[in-house]
N, CA and C atoms as an extended XYZ file, in Angstrom:
396
Properties=species:S:1:pos:R:3:atomname:S:1:resname:S:1:resid:I:1 pbc="F F F"
N         0.853       -1.177        0.000 N   MET     1
C         0.000        0.000        0.000 CA  MET     1
C         0.896        1.236        0.000 C   MET     1
N         0.598        2.209       -0.844 N   ASN     2
C         1.445        3.399       -0.888 CA  ASN     2
C         1.124        4.333        0.274 C   ASN     2
N         2.003        5.302        0.487 N   GLN     3
C         1.871        6.207        1.637 CA  GLN     3
C         0.595        7.039        1.598 C   GLN     3
N         0.144        7.443        0.431 N   ALA     4
C        -1.080        8.241        0.335 CA  ALA     4
C        -2.285        7.446        0.835 C   ALA     4
N        -2.341        6.171        0.493 N   ARG     5
C        -3.459        5.336        0.953 CA  ARG     5
C        -3.392        5.103        2.456 C   ARG     5
N        -2.191        4.934        2.969 N   VAL     6
C        -2.032        4.750        4.410 CA  VAL     6
C        -2.478        6.013        5.141 C   VAL     6
N        -2.091        7.180        4.644 N   LYS     7
C        -2.497        8.443        5.268 CA  LYS     7
C        -4.016        8.596        5.223 C   LYS     7
N        -4.627        8.277        4.097 N   LEU     8
C        -6.076        8.356        3.953 CA  LEU     8
C        -6.771        7.411        4.932 C   LEU     8
N        -6.266        6.187        5.035 N   ALA     9
C        -6.867        5.203        5.952 CA  ALA     9
C        -6.736        5.661        7.402 C   ALA     9
N        -5.586        6.218        7.772 N   ARG    10
C        -5.392        6.723        9.140 CA  ARG    10
C        -6.351        7.872        9.427 C   ARG    10
N        -6.484        8.785        8.482 N   SER    11
C        -7.388        9.917        8.671 CA  SER    11
C        -8.829        9.446        8.819 C   SER    11
N        -9.265        8.559        7.949 N   ALA    12
C       -10.635        8.047        8.011 CA  ALA    12
C       -10.885        7.309        9.322 C   ALA    12
N        -9.908        6.532        9.769 N   THR    13
C       -10.047        5.812       11.030 CA  THR    13
C       -10.157        6.777       12.196 C   THR    13
N        -9.360        7.831       12.183 N   GLY    14
C        -9.417        8.831       13.249 CA  GLY    14
C       -10.759        9.538       13.291 C   GLY    14
N       -11.267        9.919       12.145 N   ILE    15
C       -12.568       10.593       12.069 CA  ILE    15
C       -13.668        9.663       12.576 C   ILE    15
N       -13.666        8.417       12.119 N   ALA    16
C       -14.699        7.466       12.528 CA  ALA    16
C       -14.616        7.157       14.026 C   ALA    16
N       -13.408        7.029       14.553 N   THR    17
C       -13.239        6.752       15.981 CA  THR    17
C       -13.752        7.914       16.816 C   THR    17
N       -13.369        9.132       16.449 N   PHE    18
C       -13.829       10.310       17.197 CA  PHE    18
C       -15.347       10.411       17.148 C   PHE    18
N       -15.927       10.167       15.993 N   TYR    19
C       -17.384       10.213       15.835 CA  TYR    19
C       -18.052        9.162       16.730 C   TYR    19
N       -17.528        7.948       16.730 N   ALA    20
C       -18.109        6.877       17.543 CA  ALA    20
C       -18.026        7.210       19.032 C   ALA    20
N       -16.893        7.706       19.484 N   LEU    21
C       -16.739        8.075       20.898 CA  LEU    21
C       -17.722        9.179       21.283 C   LEU    21
N       -17.874       10.136       20.392 N   GLU    22
C       -18.818       11.227       20.645 CA  GLU    22
C       -20.249       10.690       20.754 C   GLU    22
N       -20.639        9.811       19.853 N   ARG    23
C       -21.996        9.250       19.859 CA  ARG    23
C       -22.248        8.411       21.112 C   ARG    23
N       -21.190        7.808       21.641 N   LEU    24
C       -21.320        6.992       22.848 CA  LEU    24
C       -21.252        7.832       24.124 C   LEU    24
N       -21.043        9.142       23.948 N   GLY    25
C       -20.955       10.021       25.108 CA  GLY    25
C       -19.624        9.937       25.831 C   GLY    25
N       -18.605        9.455       25.150 N   LEU    26
C       -17.296        9.262       25.778 CA  LEU    26
C       -16.283       10.342       25.415 C   LEU    26
N       -16.716       11.368       24.728 N   GLY    27
C       -15.798       12.438       24.376 CA  GLY    27
C       -16.401       13.338       23.325 C   GLY    27
N       -15.902       14.545       23.295 N   SER    28
C       -16.299       15.486       22.265 CA  SER    28
C       -15.201       16.528       22.141 C   SER    28
N       -15.220       17.239       21.057 N   GLY    29
C       -14.212       18.266       20.835 CA  GLY    29
C       -14.606       19.574       21.500 C   GLY    29
N       -13.821       20.611       21.260 N   PRO    30
C       -14.098       21.905       21.878 CA  PRO    30
C       -15.293       22.640       21.263 C   PRO    30
N       -15.745       22.178       20.105 N   VAL    31
C       -16.869       22.817       19.421 CA  VAL    31
C       -18.018       21.806       19.351 C   VAL    31
N       -19.223       22.202       19.732 N   PRO    32
C       -20.363       21.284       19.635 CA  PRO    32
C       -20.513       20.764       18.202 C   PRO    32
N       -20.950       19.509       18.048 N   PRO    33
C       -21.003       18.894       16.722 CA  PRO    33
C       -22.127       19.378       15.818 C   PRO    33
N       -23.108       20.101       16.382 N   SER    34
C       -24.235       20.568       15.571 CA  SER    34
C       -24.819       21.829       16.196 C   SER    34
N       -25.616       22.537       15.419 N   ALA    35
C       -26.286       23.734       15.947 CA  ALA    35
C       -27.204       23.360       17.102 C   ALA    35
N       -27.805       22.202       17.006 N   GLU    36
C       -28.725       21.750       18.052 CA  GLU    36
C       -28.000       21.464       19.372 C   GLU    36
N       -26.706       21.237       19.323 N   ALA    37
C       -25.930       20.956       20.532 CA  ALA    37
C       -25.345       22.218       21.174 C   ALA    37
N       -25.523       23.372       20.523 N   LEU    38
C       -25.019       24.629       21.094 CA  LEU    38
C       -25.775       24.972       22.368 C   LEU    38
N       -25.091       25.599       23.303 N   THR    39
C       -25.709       26.031       24.555 CA  THR    39
C       -25.447       27.526       24.740 C   THR    39
N       -26.267       28.195       25.556 N   PRO    40
C       -25.984       29.602       25.852 CA  PRO    40
C       -24.585       29.796       26.455 C   PRO    40
N       -24.153       28.868       27.290 N   GLN    41
C       -22.819       28.976       27.893 CA  GLN    41
C       -21.728       28.935       26.826 C   GLN    41
N       -21.816       27.980       25.891 N   TRP    42
C       -20.793       27.867       24.851 CA  TRP    42
C       -20.806       29.117       23.961 C   TRP    42
N       -22.000       29.566       23.584 N   LEU    43
C       -22.092       30.763       22.744 CA  LEU    43
C       -21.588       32.011       23.473 C   LEU    43
N       -21.809       32.089       24.770 N   THR    44
C       -21.276       33.219       25.543 CA  THR    44
C       -19.750       33.241       25.430 C   THR    44
N       -19.123       32.089       25.590 N   GLU    45
C       -17.664       32.028       25.470 CA  GLU    45
C       -17.198       32.390       24.062 C   GLU    45
N       -17.953       31.979       23.058 N   ALA    46
C       -17.548       32.229       21.675 CA  ALA    46
C       -17.838       33.655       21.208 C   ALA    46
N       -18.986       34.215       21.589 N   LEU    47
C       -19.420       35.501       21.050 CA  LEU    47
C       -19.182       36.698       21.977 C   LEU    47
N       -19.062       36.450       23.266 N   CYS    48
C       -19.047       37.559       24.234 CA  CYS    48
C       -17.699       37.772       24.912 C   CYS    48
N       -16.695       37.007       24.570 N   ARG    49
C       -15.438       37.057       25.330 CA  ARG    49
C       -14.760       38.423       25.344 C   ARG    49
N       -14.995       39.243       24.352 N   ASP    50
C       -14.379       40.573       24.305 CA  ASP    50
C       -15.288       41.666       24.861 C   ASP    50
N       -16.380       41.264       25.479 N   HIS    51
C       -17.373       42.217       25.985 CA  HIS    51
C       -17.713       41.869       27.432 C   HIS    51
N       -16.998       42.467       28.392 N   PRO    52
C       -17.206       42.140       29.803 CA  PRO    52
C       -18.672       42.262       30.223 C   PRO    52
N       -19.148       41.248       30.905 N   GLY    53
C       -20.518       41.242       31.404 CA  GLY    53
C       -21.548       40.741       30.420 C   GLY    53
N       -21.199       40.656       29.156 N   ALA    54
C       -22.148       40.190       28.139 CA  ALA    54
C       -22.327       38.678       28.246 C   ALA    54
N       -23.558       38.236       28.011 N   ALA    55
C       -23.851       36.805       28.057 CA  ALA    55
C       -25.037       36.485       27.158 C   ALA    55
N       -25.001       35.304       26.599 N   VAL    56
C       -26.140       34.798       25.823 CA  VAL    56
C       -27.144       34.241       26.814 C   VAL    56
N       -28.376       34.691       26.696 N   GLU    57
C       -29.431       34.203       27.593 CA  GLU    57
C       -30.227       33.056       26.980 C   GLU    57
N       -30.431       33.106       25.661 N   ARG    58
C       -31.132       32.006       24.996 CA  ARG    58
C       -30.805       32.024       23.504 C   ARG    58
N       -31.061       30.903       22.876 N   LEU    59
C       -30.843       30.774       21.441 CA  LEU    59
C       -31.938       29.923       20.854 C   LEU    59
N       -32.228       30.205       19.601 N   ILE    60
C       -33.233       29.436       18.866 CA  ILE    60
C       -32.596       28.984       17.559 C   ILE    60
N       -32.589       27.678       17.346 N   VAL    61
C       -32.072       27.122       16.094 CA  VAL    61
C       -33.196       27.164       15.076 C   VAL    61
N       -32.928       27.848       13.965 N   GLY    62
C       -33.931       27.983       12.920 CA  GLY    62
C       -33.707       27.010       11.789 C   GLY    62
N       -34.290       27.338       10.660 N   GLY    63
C       -34.198       26.477        9.487 CA  GLY    63
C       -32.819       26.474        8.864 C   GLY    63
N       -32.655       25.609        7.911 N   GLY    64
C       -31.377       25.511        7.232 CA  GLY    64
C       -31.423       24.460        6.150 C   GLY    64
N       -30.260       23.962        5.806 N   SER    65
C       -30.155       22.935        4.777 CA  SER    65
C       -28.951       22.046        5.070 C   SER    65
N       -28.941       20.888        4.448 N   ASP    66
C       -27.854       19.930        4.621 CA  ASP    66
C       -27.259       19.591        3.265 C   ASP    66
N       -25.955       19.466        3.248 N   GLY    67
C       -25.219       19.107        2.042 CA  GLY    67
C       -23.815       18.715        2.466 C   GLY    67
N       -22.820       19.452        1.999 N   THR    68
C       -21.462       19.177        2.447 CA  THR    68
C       -21.282       19.547        3.910 C   THR    68
N       -22.229       20.295        4.442 N   SER    69
C       -22.285       20.606        5.869 CA  SER    69
C       -23.750       20.839        6.233 C   SER    69
N       -24.011       20.897        7.527 N   ALA    70
C       -25.354       21.225        8.006 CA  ALA    70
C       -25.359       22.714        8.323 C   ALA    70
N       -26.179       23.471        7.619 N   ARG    71
C       -26.229       24.922        7.782 CA  ARG    71
C       -27.521       25.284        8.500 C   ARG    71
N       -27.396       26.126        9.529 N   ARG    72
C       -28.565       26.521       10.306 CA  ARG    72
C       -28.506       27.994       10.649 C   ARG    72
N       -29.682       28.633       10.665 N   ALA    73
C       -29.814       30.000       11.159 CA  ALA    73
C       -29.976       29.917       12.670 C   ALA    73
N       -29.422       30.881       13.366 N   LEU    74
C       -29.495       30.890       14.819 CA  LEU    74
C       -29.878       32.278       15.289 C   LEU    74
N       -30.924       32.368       16.109 N   SER    75
C       -31.310       33.638       16.730 CA  SER    75
C       -30.756       33.633       18.146 C   SER    75
N       -30.092       34.728       18.515 N   VAL    76
C       -29.413       34.804       19.806 CA  VAL    76
C       -29.953       35.987       20.595 C   VAL    76
N       -30.319       35.749       21.852 N   ALA    77
C       -30.759       36.814       22.749 CA  ALA    77
C       -29.710       36.981       23.849 C   ALA    77
N       -29.324       38.232       24.099 N   TYR    78
C       -28.289       38.547       25.083 CA  TYR    78
C       -28.881       39.247       26.299 C   TYR    78
N       -28.080       39.312       27.342 N   ASN    79
C       -28.434       40.148       28.477 CA  ASN    79
C       -28.232       41.611       28.061 C   ASN    79
N       -28.467       42.537       28.972 N   ALA    80
C       -28.370       43.968       28.650 CA  ALA    80
C       -26.980       44.349       28.151 C   ALA    80
N       -25.931       43.789       28.763 N   ALA    81
C       -24.566       44.132       28.344 CA  ALA    81
C       -24.286       43.648       26.918 C   ALA    81
N       -24.782       42.484       26.568 N   GLY    82
C       -24.588       41.964       25.214 CA  GLY    82
C       -25.348       42.758       24.180 C   GLY    82
N       -26.559       43.148       24.518 N   THR    83
C       -27.370       43.971       23.611 CA  THR    83
C       -26.717       45.335       23.420 C   THR    83
N       -26.254       45.937       24.517 N   ALA    84
C       -25.598       47.253       24.438 CA  ALA    84
C       -24.311       47.191       23.623 C   ALA    84
N       -23.644       46.042       23.636 N   ALA    85
C       -22.401       45.882       22.875 CA  ALA    85
C       -22.664       45.704       21.380 C   ALA    85
N       -23.928       45.536       21.003 N   GLY    86
C       -24.262       45.372       19.593 CA  GLY    86
C       -23.894       44.004       19.037 C   GLY    86
N       -23.870       43.010       19.900 N   LEU    87
C       -23.525       41.662       19.441 CA  LEU    87
C       -24.616       41.141       18.503 C   LEU    87
N       -24.263       40.265       17.563 N   PRO    88
C       -25.224       39.842       16.538 CA  PRO    88
C       -26.383       39.022       17.096 C   PRO    88
N       -27.583       39.393       16.706 N   ALA    89
C       -28.773       38.669       17.132 CA  ALA    89
C       -29.073       37.503       16.188 C   ALA    89
N       -28.505       37.540       15.001 N   LYS    90
C       -28.684       36.469       14.020 CA  LYS    90
C       -27.302       36.005       13.572 C   LYS    90
N       -27.067       34.717       13.643 N   VAL    91
C       -25.817       34.140       13.147 CA  VAL    91
C       -26.150       32.915       12.311 C   VAL    91
N       -25.182       32.480       11.571 N   TYR    92
C       -25.332       31.363       10.662 CA  TYR    92
C       -24.307       30.321       11.076 C   TYR    92
N       -24.722       29.083       11.255 N   THR    93
C       -23.787       28.043       11.671 CA  THR    93
C       -23.581       27.025       10.563 C   THR    93
N       -22.408       26.437       10.580 N   LYS    94
C       -22.111       25.325        9.686 CA  LYS    94
C       -21.454       24.259       10.538 C   LYS    94
N       -21.898       23.027       10.373 N   SER    95
C       -21.313       21.935       11.141 CA  SER    95
C       -21.334       20.660       10.316 C   SER    95
N       -20.674       19.669       10.842 N   SER    96
C       -20.643       18.346       10.207 CA  SER    96
C       -21.069       17.314       11.247 C   SER    96
N       -22.369       17.236       11.523 N   PRO    97
C       -22.807       16.353       12.599 CA  PRO    97
C       -22.810       14.866       12.259 C   PRO    97
N       -22.919       14.527       10.989 N   GLY    98
C       -22.991       13.121       10.595 CA  GLY    98
C       -21.639       12.560       10.191 C   GLY    98
N       -21.519       11.251       10.248 N   LEU    99
C       -20.257       10.605        9.898 CA  LEU    99
C       -19.852       10.888        8.442 C   LEU    99
N       -20.797       10.827        7.519 N   MET   100
C       -20.432       11.027        6.108 CA  MET   100
C       -19.975       12.462        5.845 C   MET   100
N       -20.647       13.447        6.455 N   THR   101
C       -20.192       14.829        6.243 CA  THR   101
C       -18.831       15.044        6.889 C   THR   101
N       -18.595       14.418        8.017 N   ARG   102
C       -17.272       14.547        8.647 CA  ARG   102
C       -16.187       13.905        7.799 C   ARG   102
N       -16.491       12.760        7.225 N   MET   103
C       -15.516       12.107        6.346 CA  MET   103
C       -15.202       13.015        5.156 C   MET   103
N       -16.250       13.521        4.526 N   PHE   104
C       -16.045       14.373        3.355 CA  PHE   104
C       -15.249       15.622        3.707 C   PHE   104
N       -15.687       16.347        4.733 N   THR   105
C       -15.000       17.599        5.070 CA  THR   105
C       -13.611       17.338        5.630 C   THR   105
N       -13.456       16.263        6.392 N   GLY   106
C       -12.155       15.965        6.973 CA  GLY   106
C       -11.131       15.485        5.956 C   GLY   106
N       -11.549       14.592        5.087 N   LEU   107
C       -10.610       14.012        4.126 CA  LEU   107
C       -10.267       14.962        2.987 C   LEU   107
N       -11.092       15.968        2.755 N   THR   108
C       -10.805       16.937        1.690 CA  THR   108
C       -10.248       18.255        2.234 C   THR   108
N       -10.066       18.342        3.550 N   ASP   109
C        -9.586       19.578        4.190 CA  ASP   109
C       -10.503       20.763        3.893 C   ASP   109
N       -11.783       20.488        3.719 N   LEU   110
C       -12.733       21.538        3.378 CA  LEU   110
C       -12.744       22.657        4.415 C   LEU   110
N       -12.759       22.305        5.677 N   GLY   111
C       -12.774       23.322        6.731 CA  GLY   111
C       -11.532       24.185        6.728 C   GLY   111
N       -10.385       23.567        6.560 N   ILE   112
C        -9.124       24.313        6.522 CA  ILE   112
C        -9.113       25.272        5.339 C   ILE   112
N        -9.584       24.793        4.197 N   ASN   113
C        -9.616       25.648        3.008 CA  ASN   113
C       -10.609       26.796        3.153 C   ASN   113
N       -11.742       26.538        3.777 N   GLU   114
C       -12.734       27.600        3.960 CA  GLU   114
C       -12.216       28.667        4.923 C   GLU   114
N       -11.602       28.240        6.003 N   VAL   115
C       -11.013       29.197        6.945 CA  VAL   115
C        -9.938       30.022        6.237 C   VAL   115
N        -9.129       29.376        5.432 N   GLY   116
C        -8.098       30.086        4.676 CA  GLY   116
C        -8.681       31.143        3.761 C   GLY   116
N        -9.787       30.819        3.107 N   PHE   117
C       -10.443       31.800        2.251 CA  PHE   117
C       -10.876       33.018        3.057 C   PHE   117
N       -11.599       32.778        4.157 N   TYR   118
C       -12.152       33.899        4.929 CA  TYR   118
C       -11.081       34.708        5.656 C   TYR   118
N        -9.967       34.101        6.033 N   THR   119
C        -8.942       34.855        6.760 CA  THR   119
C        -7.897       35.479        5.846 C   THR   119
N        -7.649       34.879        4.690 N   ARG   120
C        -6.568       35.387        3.834 CA  ARG   120
C        -7.042       36.054        2.542 C   ARG   120
N        -8.043       35.472        1.908 N   ILE   121
C        -8.461       35.963        0.588 CA  ILE   121
C        -9.632       36.942        0.693 C   ILE   121
N       -10.625       36.627        1.522 N   ARG   122
C       -11.816       37.475        1.641 CA  ARG   122
C       -11.490       38.935        1.915 C   ARG   122
N       -10.538       39.254        2.803 N   PRO   123
C       -10.243       40.675        3.072 CA  PRO   123
C        -9.745       41.444        1.841 C   PRO   123
N        -9.271       40.744        0.833 N   LEU   124
C        -8.745       41.396       -0.364 CA  LEU   124
C        -9.824       41.635       -1.424 C   LEU   124
N       -11.019       41.113       -1.204 N   LEU   125
C       -12.082       41.179       -2.204 CA  LEU   125
C       -13.156       42.181       -1.810 C   LEU   125
N       -13.759       42.801       -2.790 N   SER   126
C       -14.875       43.707       -2.528 CA  SER   126
C       -16.178       42.998       -2.934 C   SER   126
N       -16.454       41.903       -2.243 N   ILE   127
C       -17.689       41.154       -2.475 CA  ILE   127
C       -18.405       40.998       -1.133 C   ILE   127
N       -19.697       40.732       -1.203 N   GLU   128
C       -20.465       40.566        0.016 CA  GLU   128
C       -20.359       39.137        0.511 C   GLU   128
N       -19.677       38.961        1.632 N   THR   129
C       -19.551       37.658        2.296 CA  THR   129
C       -19.411       37.896        3.793 C   THR   129
N       -19.594       36.878        4.580 N   PRO   130
C       -19.337       37.040        6.010 CA  PRO   130
C       -17.848       37.298        6.248 C   PRO   130
N       -17.555       37.890        7.373 N   TYR   131
C       -16.164       38.099        7.773 CA  TYR   131
C       -15.756       37.013        8.735 C   TYR   131
N       -14.472       36.704        8.772 N   ALA   132
C       -13.958       35.675        9.681 CA  ALA   132
C       -14.006       36.176       11.109 C   ALA   132
């Protein structure tokens, strides 16, 4: 077996193992696996860390679509400090909650490439897109 196939097999095994452990409740990463798994506490850490006293009080997962990732609209309600800080009340999430989407995004480095676009290329373009 050549080295490329060995690397692919190792990557696929790692993704499948992590997914299985997560499904069994034996581990998870630093980011919730789906929009439905987000909590006000996690969103407070992610969205409010630069705004002292700000906190997410509740969130509502809205509609979306599934394809290479699971995309969902999210409505976020903050305490008074978060509202005064002008934190976003509507955000858009992308995740890979299923094994097949994780395999696809993981084995193709889709996430790494998307982050690279938004952090390196997007700032150079005058097009309407989200900011990193």
